[in-house]
């Protein structure tokens, strides 16, 4: 919808990928219609299973705006692919990224204007804070994202030429494509400014029940298990360390005390003691230390919520373990590669 009176001279294209998130999309658009945004176009890349036009009353909110609202139906199946499609259609010299569950405020609008008008930077990171409206939602946040403001792609403003230097988002991933892209940007030595304060609020926690959490996190980690930055060599070292400790524990009394209970080296119930110590360390890390590092308040933890946070954390860790476990095909392929190298 072009304003028939004003000619557009703005440089920013805002891209919003959406898939089966209509209530959140409508809420986001309602918020955007109330903000004094100066841009060239607002691109909604909609890959929802059901193709629905925007409500007429919502479209009317944008009829007097000095920019064009474009609702584009797409066959993309991932956020990365939808963002890439938006970038390919964008006419502005600057790109802005939002997600349907991210709500920007006036600070984000002012930051956009400042970055573009100064023309001295490649762009600005998004700074997102996850918000909960109940103890249940805050427990989920404490067990996952945390309460601290996070540097994110949603809310980011970047010069288009700088984006092309980094390259597109990985289109085959259902999750993790934004983190992969952020790492590639740093590898290209392209710097973006950091906002002084949060620019984006995330409001998607309310829709998650336990089954949705399990499904969401399994799909996300299963989808991004092949990303290079997740292949941390420390996991290998930790695995070997744990194996060494367990072997030492199970063989301590046999090797050092010859099962003689009178020996000064004999440790009764060593297996149970070791298991208790490992569980205690894991419990303190998952229920207390990690939530505190993520910005959770001590008062919230000590009101009994640390038990629920720990329980949800255990479920998430189990999901990660199953999701990251290699498939039969990948094991077979790796084995074939080893045999091939051995024959060379």
CSV table of C-alpha atoms in Angstrom, one decimal:
chain,number,residue,atom,x,y,z
A,1,UNK,CA,0.0,0.0,0.0
A,2,UNK,CA,1.8,3.1,-1.2
A,3,UNK,CA,0.9,6.5,0.3
A,4,UNK,CA,-0.6,8.4,-2.6
A,5,UNK,CA,0.7,11.7,-1.3
A,6,UNK,CA,4.2,11.1,-0.2
A,7,UNK,CA,7.0,9.8,-2.3
A,8,UNK,CA,9.3,7.4,-0.5
A,9,UNK,CA,12.9,8.3,0.1
A,10,UNK,CA,13.7,6.0,3.0
A,11,UNK,CA,16.5,3.4,2.8
A,12,UNK,CA,15.4,0.6,5.1
A,13,UNK,CA,13.6,-2.6,4.3
A,14,UNK,CA,12.2,-4.5,7.3
A,15,UNK,CA,11.9,-8.3,6.9
A,16,UNK,CA,9.6,-10.5,9.0
A,17,UNK,CA,9.5,-14.3,8.3
A,18,UNK,CA,6.4,-16.0,9.7
A,19,UNK,CA,5.2,-19.6,9.6
A,20,UNK,CA,1.9,-20.7,11.3
A,21,UNK,CA,2.3,-17.8,13.8
A,22,UNK,CA,-0.7,-15.7,12.8
A,23,UNK,CA,-1.8,-14.5,16.3
A,24,UNK,CA,1.8,-13.3,17.0
A,25,UNK,CA,2.1,-11.8,13.5
A,26,UNK,CA,-1.1,-9.7,14.0
A,27,UNK,CA,0.1,-8.5,17.4
A,28,UNK,CA,3.4,-7.5,16.0
A,29,UNK,CA,1.9,-5.6,13.0
A,30,UNK,CA,-0.5,-3.8,15.4
A,31,UNK,CA,2.5,-2.7,17.4
A,32,UNK,CA,4.4,-1.6,14.3
A,33,UNK,CA,1.5,0.4,13.0
A,34,UNK,CA,1.7,2.5,16.2
A,35,UNK,CA,5.4,3.2,16.0
A,36,UNK,CA,6.8,6.1,14.0
A,37,UNK,CA,8.9,3.9,11.7
A,38,UNK,CA,10.7,5.4,8.8
A,39,UNK,CA,11.4,2.8,6.1
A,40,UNK,CA,10.9,2.0,2.5
A,41,UNK,CA,8.9,-1.2,2.9
A,42,UNK,CA,7.8,-3.8,5.4
A,43,UNK,CA,8.2,-7.3,3.9
A,44,UNK,CA,6.2,-10.2,5.5
A,45,UNK,CA,7.5,-13.5,4.1
A,46,UNK,CA,4.6,-15.9,5.0
A,47,UNK,CA,5.3,-19.6,4.6
A,48,UNK,CA,2.3,-20.7,6.7
A,49,UNK,CA,0.5,-23.9,5.7
A,50,UNK,CA,-2.8,-22.0,5.4
A,51,UNK,CA,-2.5,-18.9,3.2
A,52,UNK,CA,-4.6,-16.1,4.8
A,53,UNK,CA,-4.6,-12.5,3.8
A,54,UNK,CA,-4.2,-9.9,6.5
A,55,UNK,CA,-7.4,-8.5,8.1
A,56,UNK,CA,-8.7,-5.4,6.3
A,57,UNK,CA,-8.9,-3.4,9.5
A,58,UNK,CA,-5.2,-4.1,10.1
A,59,UNK,CA,-4.3,-3.2,6.5
A,60,UNK,CA,-6.1,0.1,7.0
A,61,UNK,CA,-3.7,0.9,9.8
A,62,UNK,CA,-0.9,1.1,7.2
A,63,UNK,CA,-2.8,2.9,4.5
A,64,UNK,CA,-1.5,6.3,5.6
A,65,UNK,CA,2.1,5.1,6.4
A,66,UNK,CA,5.0,6.5,4.3
A,67,UNK,CA,6.1,3.0,3.4
A,68,UNK,CA,4.7,0.0,1.7
A,69,UNK,CA,3.4,-3.1,3.5
A,70,UNK,CA,4.0,-6.3,1.4
A,71,UNK,CA,2.5,-9.6,2.5
A,72,UNK,CA,4.3,-12.2,0.4
A,73,UNK,CA,3.2,-15.9,0.5
A,74,UNK,CA,6.2,-18.2,0.2
A,75,UNK,CA,7.0,-22.0,0.0
A,76,UNK,CA,10.0,-21.6,2.3
A,77,UNK,CA,10.0,-24.0,5.3
A,78,UNK,CA,12.7,-22.4,7.5
A,79,UNK,CA,13.3,-19.0,9.0
A,80,UNK,CA,16.6,-18.7,7.2
A,81,UNK,CA,15.1,-19.4,3.8
A,82,UNK,CA,12.3,-16.9,4.4
A,83,UNK,CA,14.8,-14.2,5.5
A,84,UNK,CA,16.9,-14.9,2.4
A,85,UNK,CA,13.8,-14.5,0.2
A,86,UNK,CA,13.1,-11.2,1.9
A,87,UNK,CA,16.6,-10.0,1.3
A,88,UNK,CA,16.4,-10.9,-2.4
A,89,UNK,CA,13.2,-8.8,-2.7
A,90,UNK,CA,14.3,-5.9,-0.5
A,91,UNK,CA,14.8,-2.6,-2.3
A,92,UNK,CA,16.4,-0.7,0.5
A,93,UNK,CA,20.1,-0.2,1.1
A,94,UNK,CA,19.6,-1.3,4.7
A,95,UNK,CA,18.0,-4.4,6.1
A,96,UNK,CA,16.1,-4.8,9.4
A,97,UNK,CA,15.1,-8.2,10.8
A,98,UNK,CA,12.2,-9.0,13.1
A,99,UNK,CA,10.5,-12.2,14.1
A,100,UNK,CA,6.8,-12.6,14.8
A,101,UNK,CA,7.3,-13.1,18.5
A,102,UNK,CA,9.7,-10.1,18.9
A,103,UNK,CA,8.1,-6.7,19.7
A,104,UNK,CA,10.3,-3.6,19.1
A,105,UNK,CA,9.9,-0.4,21.0
A,106,UNK,CA,10.7,3.3,20.4
A,107,UNK,CA,14.3,2.7,21.2
A,108,UNK,CA,14.6,0.4,18.3
A,109,UNK,CA,13.0,2.9,16.0
A,110,UNK,CA,15.3,5.7,17.2
A,111,UNK,CA,18.3,3.4,16.8
A,112,UNK,CA,17.4,2.6,13.2
A,113,UNK,CA,17.1,6.3,12.4
A,114,UNK,CA,20.4,7.1,14.1
A,115,UNK,CA,22.4,4.3,12.4
A,116,UNK,CA,21.1,5.0,8.9
A,117,UNK,CA,21.4,8.8,9.2
A,118,UNK,CA,24.9,8.7,10.6
A,119,UNK,CA,26.1,6.3,7.8
A,120,UNK,CA,29.2,5.6,9.9
A,121,UNK,CA,28.6,2.0,10.8
A,122,UNK,CA,27.7,-1.3,9.2
A,123,UNK,CA,24.7,-1.7,11.4
A,124,UNK,CA,23.3,-2.4,14.9
A,125,UNK,CA,22.7,-5.7,16.7
A,126,UNK,CA,19.3,-6.6,18.1
A,127,UNK,CA,19.2,-6.8,21.9
A,128,UNK,CA,16.4,-9.1,23.1
A,129,UNK,CA,15.0,-9.7,26.5
A,130,UNK,CA,12.7,-12.7,27.1
A,131,UNK,CA,9.6,-11.7,29.1
A,132,UNK,CA,7.4,-13.9,31.3
A,133,UNK,CA,4.0,-13.0,32.7
A,134,UNK,CA,3.7,-15.8,35.2
A,135,UNK,CA,5.9,-18.1,37.4
A,136,UNK,CA,5.4,-20.8,34.9
A,137,UNK,CA,6.8,-18.7,32.1
A,138,UNK,CA,9.6,-17.4,34.2
A,139,UNK,CA,10.6,-21.0,35.1
A,140,UNK,CA,10.8,-21.8,31.4
A,141,UNK,CA,13.0,-18.7,30.8
A,142,UNK,CA,15.2,-19.5,33.8
A,143,UNK,CA,15.8,-23.0,32.4
A,144,UNK,CA,16.4,-21.9,28.8
A,145,UNK,CA,17.2,-18.4,27.5
A,146,UNK,CA,17.6,-16.6,30.8
A,147,UNK,CA,16.6,-13.1,31.8
A,148,UNK,CA,19.6,-11.2,30.6
A,149,UNK,CA,19.5,-9.2,27.4
A,150,UNK,CA,20.8,-11.2,24.5
A,151,UNK,CA,22.5,-10.1,21.3
A,152,UNK,CA,20.2,-11.4,18.5
A,153,UNK,CA,19.5,-11.2,14.7
A,154,UNK,CA,15.9,-10.2,15.4
A,155,UNK,CA,16.1,-6.4,15.9
A,156,UNK,CA,19.3,-6.2,13.8
A,157,UNK,CA,19.9,-3.4,11.3
A,158,UNK,CA,22.6,-4.0,8.7
A,159,UNK,CA,23.9,-2.4,5.6
A,160,UNK,CA,22.8,-4.6,2.6
A,161,UNK,CA,26.3,-4.8,1.1
A,162,UNK,CA,27.7,-5.9,4.5
A,163,UNK,CA,25.0,-8.7,4.6
A,164,UNK,CA,26.1,-9.9,1.2
A,165,UNK,CA,29.7,-10.1,2.3
A,166,UNK,CA,28.6,-12.5,5.0
A,167,UNK,CA,26.2,-14.4,2.8
A,168,UNK,CA,22.7,-15.8,3.2
A,169,UNK,CA,21.3,-17.7,6.2
A,170,UNK,CA,21.6,-21.4,5.9
A,171,UNK,CA,18.2,-22.3,4.4
A,172,UNK,CA,18.2,-26.0,5.3
A,173,UNK,CA,18.1,-25.4,9.1
A,174,UNK,CA,14.9,-25.1,11.1
A,175,UNK,CA,16.9,-23.6,14.0
A,176,UNK,CA,20.4,-22.3,14.7
A,177,UNK,CA,20.8,-20.5,11.4
A,178,UNK,CA,21.0,-17.1,13.2
A,179,UNK,CA,23.8,-18.2,15.5
A,180,UNK,CA,25.7,-19.7,12.5
A,181,UNK,CA,25.3,-16.4,10.6
A,182,UNK,CA,26.5,-14.3,13.5
A,183,UNK,CA,29.7,-16.4,13.8
A,184,UNK,CA,30.3,-16.0,10.0
A,185,UNK,CA,29.9,-12.2,10.4
A,186,UNK,CA,32.6,-12.1,13.0
A,187,UNK,CA,34.8,-14.3,10.8
A,188,UNK,CA,34.5,-11.6,8.1
A,189,UNK,CA,35.6,-9.0,10.6
A,190,UNK,CA,32.5,-7.0,10.1
A,191,UNK,CA,31.5,-5.1,13.3
A,192,UNK,CA,28.0,-4.0,14.3
A,193,UNK,CA,27.3,-1.6,17.1
A,194,UNK,CA,25.8,-2.8,20.4
A,195,UNK,CA,22.7,-1.1,21.6
A,196,UNK,CA,23.0,0.5,25.0
A,197,UNK,CA,19.8,-1.1,26.2
A,198,UNK,CA,17.3,-3.7,25.0
A,199,UNK,CA,15.5,-2.9,21.7
A,200,UNK,CA,13.3,-6.0,21.4
A,201,UNK,CA,11.0,-7.9,23.8
A,202,UNK,CA,10.2,-11.6,23.2
A,203,UNK,CA,6.7,-12.7,24.0
A,204,UNK,CA,6.5,-16.2,22.7
A,205,UNK,CA,6.9,-18.1,26.0
A,206,UNK,CA,3.2,-18.1,26.9
A,207,UNK,CA,2.3,-20.5,24.1
A,208,UNK,CA,4.6,-23.3,25.4
A,209,UNK,CA,3.4,-26.2,27.5
A,210,UNK,CA,5.6,-29.1,28.5
A,211,UNK,CA,4.8,-31.1,25.4
A,212,UNK,CA,5.5,-28.1,23.1
A,213,UNK,CA,8.8,-27.5,24.9
A,214,UNK,CA,9.9,-31.1,24.3
A,215,UNK,CA,8.8,-31.0,20.7
A,216,UNK,CA,10.3,-27.5,20.0
A,217,UNK,CA,13.7,-28.2,21.6
A,218,UNK,CA,14.0,-31.7,20.0
A,219,UNK,CA,13.3,-30.3,16.6
A,220,UNK,CA,15.6,-27.3,17.0
A,221,UNK,CA,18.6,-29.3,18.3
A,222,UNK,CA,18.0,-32.2,15.9
A,223,UNK,CA,17.9,-29.6,13.0
A,224,UNK,CA,21.1,-27.8,14.0
A,225,UNK,CA,23.2,-30.7,15.3
A,226,UNK,CA,25.4,-30.6,12.1
A,227,UNK,CA,26.3,-26.9,12.6
A,228,UNK,CA,30.0,-26.5,12.8
A,229,UNK,CA,30.0,-24.3,15.9
A,230,UNK,CA,28.2,-26.9,17.9
A,231,UNK,CA,30.9,-29.5,17.4
A,232,UNK,CA,32.8,-28.5,20.5
A,233,UNK,CA,35.9,-30.6,21.1
A,234,UNK,CA,35.5,-30.0,24.8
A,235,UNK,CA,32.7,-32.6,24.7
A,236,UNK,CA,35.2,-35.2,23.6
A,237,UNK,CA,37.6,-34.3,26.5
A,238,UNK,CA,34.7,-34.3,29.0
A,239,UNK,CA,33.5,-37.7,27.8
A,240,UNK,CA,37.0,-39.2,28.1
A,241,UNK,CA,37.4,-37.6,31.6
A,242,UNK,CA,34.1,-39.0,32.8
A,243,UNK,CA,35.0,-42.5,31.5
A,244,UNK,CA,38.4,-42.3,33.2
A,245,UNK,CA,36.8,-41.3,36.6
A,246,UNK,CA,34.2,-44.0,36.4
A,247,UNK,CA,36.8,-46.7,35.6
A,248,UNK,CA,38.9,-45.4,38.5
A,249,UNK,CA,36.0,-45.5,40.9
A,250,UNK,CA,34.8,-49.0,39.9
A,251,UNK,CA,38.3,-50.4,40.2
A,252,UNK,CA,39.6,-48.4,43.1
A,253,UNK,CA,39.1,-51.0,45.9
A,254,UNK,CA,40.3,-53.8,43.7
A,255,UNK,CA,43.4,-52.0,42.4
A,256,UNK,CA,44.5,-50.1,45.5
A,257,UNK,CA,43.1,-52.2,48.4
A,258,UNK,CA,42.7,-55.7,47.0
A,259,UNK,CA,39.2,-55.6,48.5
A,260,UNK,CA,40.7,-55.7,52.0
A,261,UNK,CA,38.4,-53.7,54.2
A,262,UNK,CA,41.2,-53.2,56.7
A,263,UNK,CA,43.4,-51.5,54.1
A,264,UNK,CA,43.8,-47.7,54.6
A,265,UNK,CA,43.1,-47.3,50.8
A,266,UNK,CA,39.7,-49.1,51.0
A,267,UNK,CA,36.8,-46.8,50.5
A,268,UNK,CA,33.3,-48.3,51.4
A,269,UNK,CA,30.4,-47.4,49.2
A,270,UNK,CA,32.7,-45.6,46.8
A,271,UNK,CA,30.3,-46.0,43.8
A,272,UNK,CA,27.4,-44.5,45.8
A,273,UNK,CA,29.5,-41.7,47.1
A,274,UNK,CA,30.7,-40.9,43.5
A,275,UNK,CA,27.2,-41.0,42.1
A,276,UNK,CA,26.0,-38.7,44.9
A,277,UNK,CA,28.8,-36.2,44.3
A,278,UNK,CA,28.2,-36.2,40.5
A,279,UNK,CA,24.4,-35.7,41.1
A,280,UNK,CA,25.0,-32.9,43.6
A,281,UNK,CA,27.3,-31.0,41.2
A,282,UNK,CA,24.8,-31.4,38.4
A,283,UNK,CA,21.9,-30.3,40.6
A,284,UNK,CA,23.8,-27.2,41.9
A,285,UNK,CA,24.8,-26.3,38.4
A,286,UNK,CA,21.4,-26.8,36.8
A,287,UNK,CA,19.2,-25.5,39.6
A,288,UNK,CA,21.2,-22.7,41.0
A,289,UNK,CA,24.4,-21.6,39.2
A,290,UNK,CA,23.2,-21.6,35.6
A,291,UNK,CA,19.9,-19.7,36.3
A,292,UNK,CA,21.9,-17.1,38.3
A,293,UNK,CA,24.4,-16.7,35.5
A,294,UNK,CA,21.4,-16.2,33.2
A,295,UNK,CA,20.0,-13.4,35.3
A,296,UNK,CA,17.5,-15.2,37.5
A,297,UNK,CA,17.0,-13.6,40.9
A,298,UNK,CA,18.0,-15.5,44.1
A,299,UNK,CA,14.5,-14.6,45.6
A,300,UNK,CA,12.8,-16.4,42.7
A,301,UNK,CA,15.0,-19.5,43.0
A,302,UNK,CA,14.7,-19.8,46.8
A,303,UNK,CA,10.9,-19.6,46.7
A,304,UNK,CA,11.0,-23.2,45.6
A,305,UNK,CA,11.2,-22.6,41.9
A,306,UNK,CA,14.7,-24.1,41.7
A,307,UNK,CA,13.2,-27.6,42.0
A,308,UNK,CA,11.0,-27.0,38.9
A,309,UNK,CA,13.9,-25.3,37.1
A,310,UNK,CA,16.0,-28.3,37.8
A,311,UNK,CA,13.3,-30.7,36.6
A,312,UNK,CA,12.8,-28.8,33.3
A,313,UNK,CA,16.6,-28.6,32.9
A,314,UNK,CA,16.9,-32.3,33.2
A,315,UNK,CA,14.3,-32.8,30.5
A,316,UNK,CA,16.0,-30.3,28.2
A,317,UNK,CA,19.4,-32.0,28.7
A,318,UNK,CA,17.9,-35.4,27.9
A,319,UNK,CA,16.3,-33.9,24.8
A,320,UNK,CA,19.7,-32.5,23.7
A,321,UNK,CA,21.4,-35.9,24.2
A,322,UNK,CA,18.8,-37.7,22.1
A,323,UNK,CA,18.7,-34.9,19.4
A,324,UNK,CA,22.5,-34.7,19.1
A,325,UNK,CA,22.9,-38.5,19.0
A,326,UNK,CA,24.0,-39.3,15.4
A,327,UNK,CA,21.6,-41.1,13.1
A,328,UNK,CA,22.3,-44.6,11.8
A,329,UNK,CA,23.0,-43.2,8.3
A,330,UNK,CA,25.6,-40.6,9.7
A,331,UNK,CA,27.3,-43.4,11.7
A,332,UNK,CA,27.4,-45.6,8.6
A,333,UNK,CA,28.8,-42.7,6.4
A,334,UNK,CA,31.5,-41.9,9.0
A,335,UNK,CA,32.5,-45.6,9.2
A,336,UNK,CA,32.8,-45.8,5.5
A,337,UNK,CA,35.0,-42.7,5.4
A,338,UNK,CA,37.3,-44.2,8.0
A,339,UNK,CA,37.6,-47.4,6.0
A,340,UNK,CA,38.2,-45.4,2.8
A,341,UNK,CA,41.0,-43.4,4.4
A,342,UNK,CA,42.6,-46.6,5.9
A,343,UNK,CA,42.8,-48.1,2.4
A,344,UNK,CA,44.5,-45.1,0.9
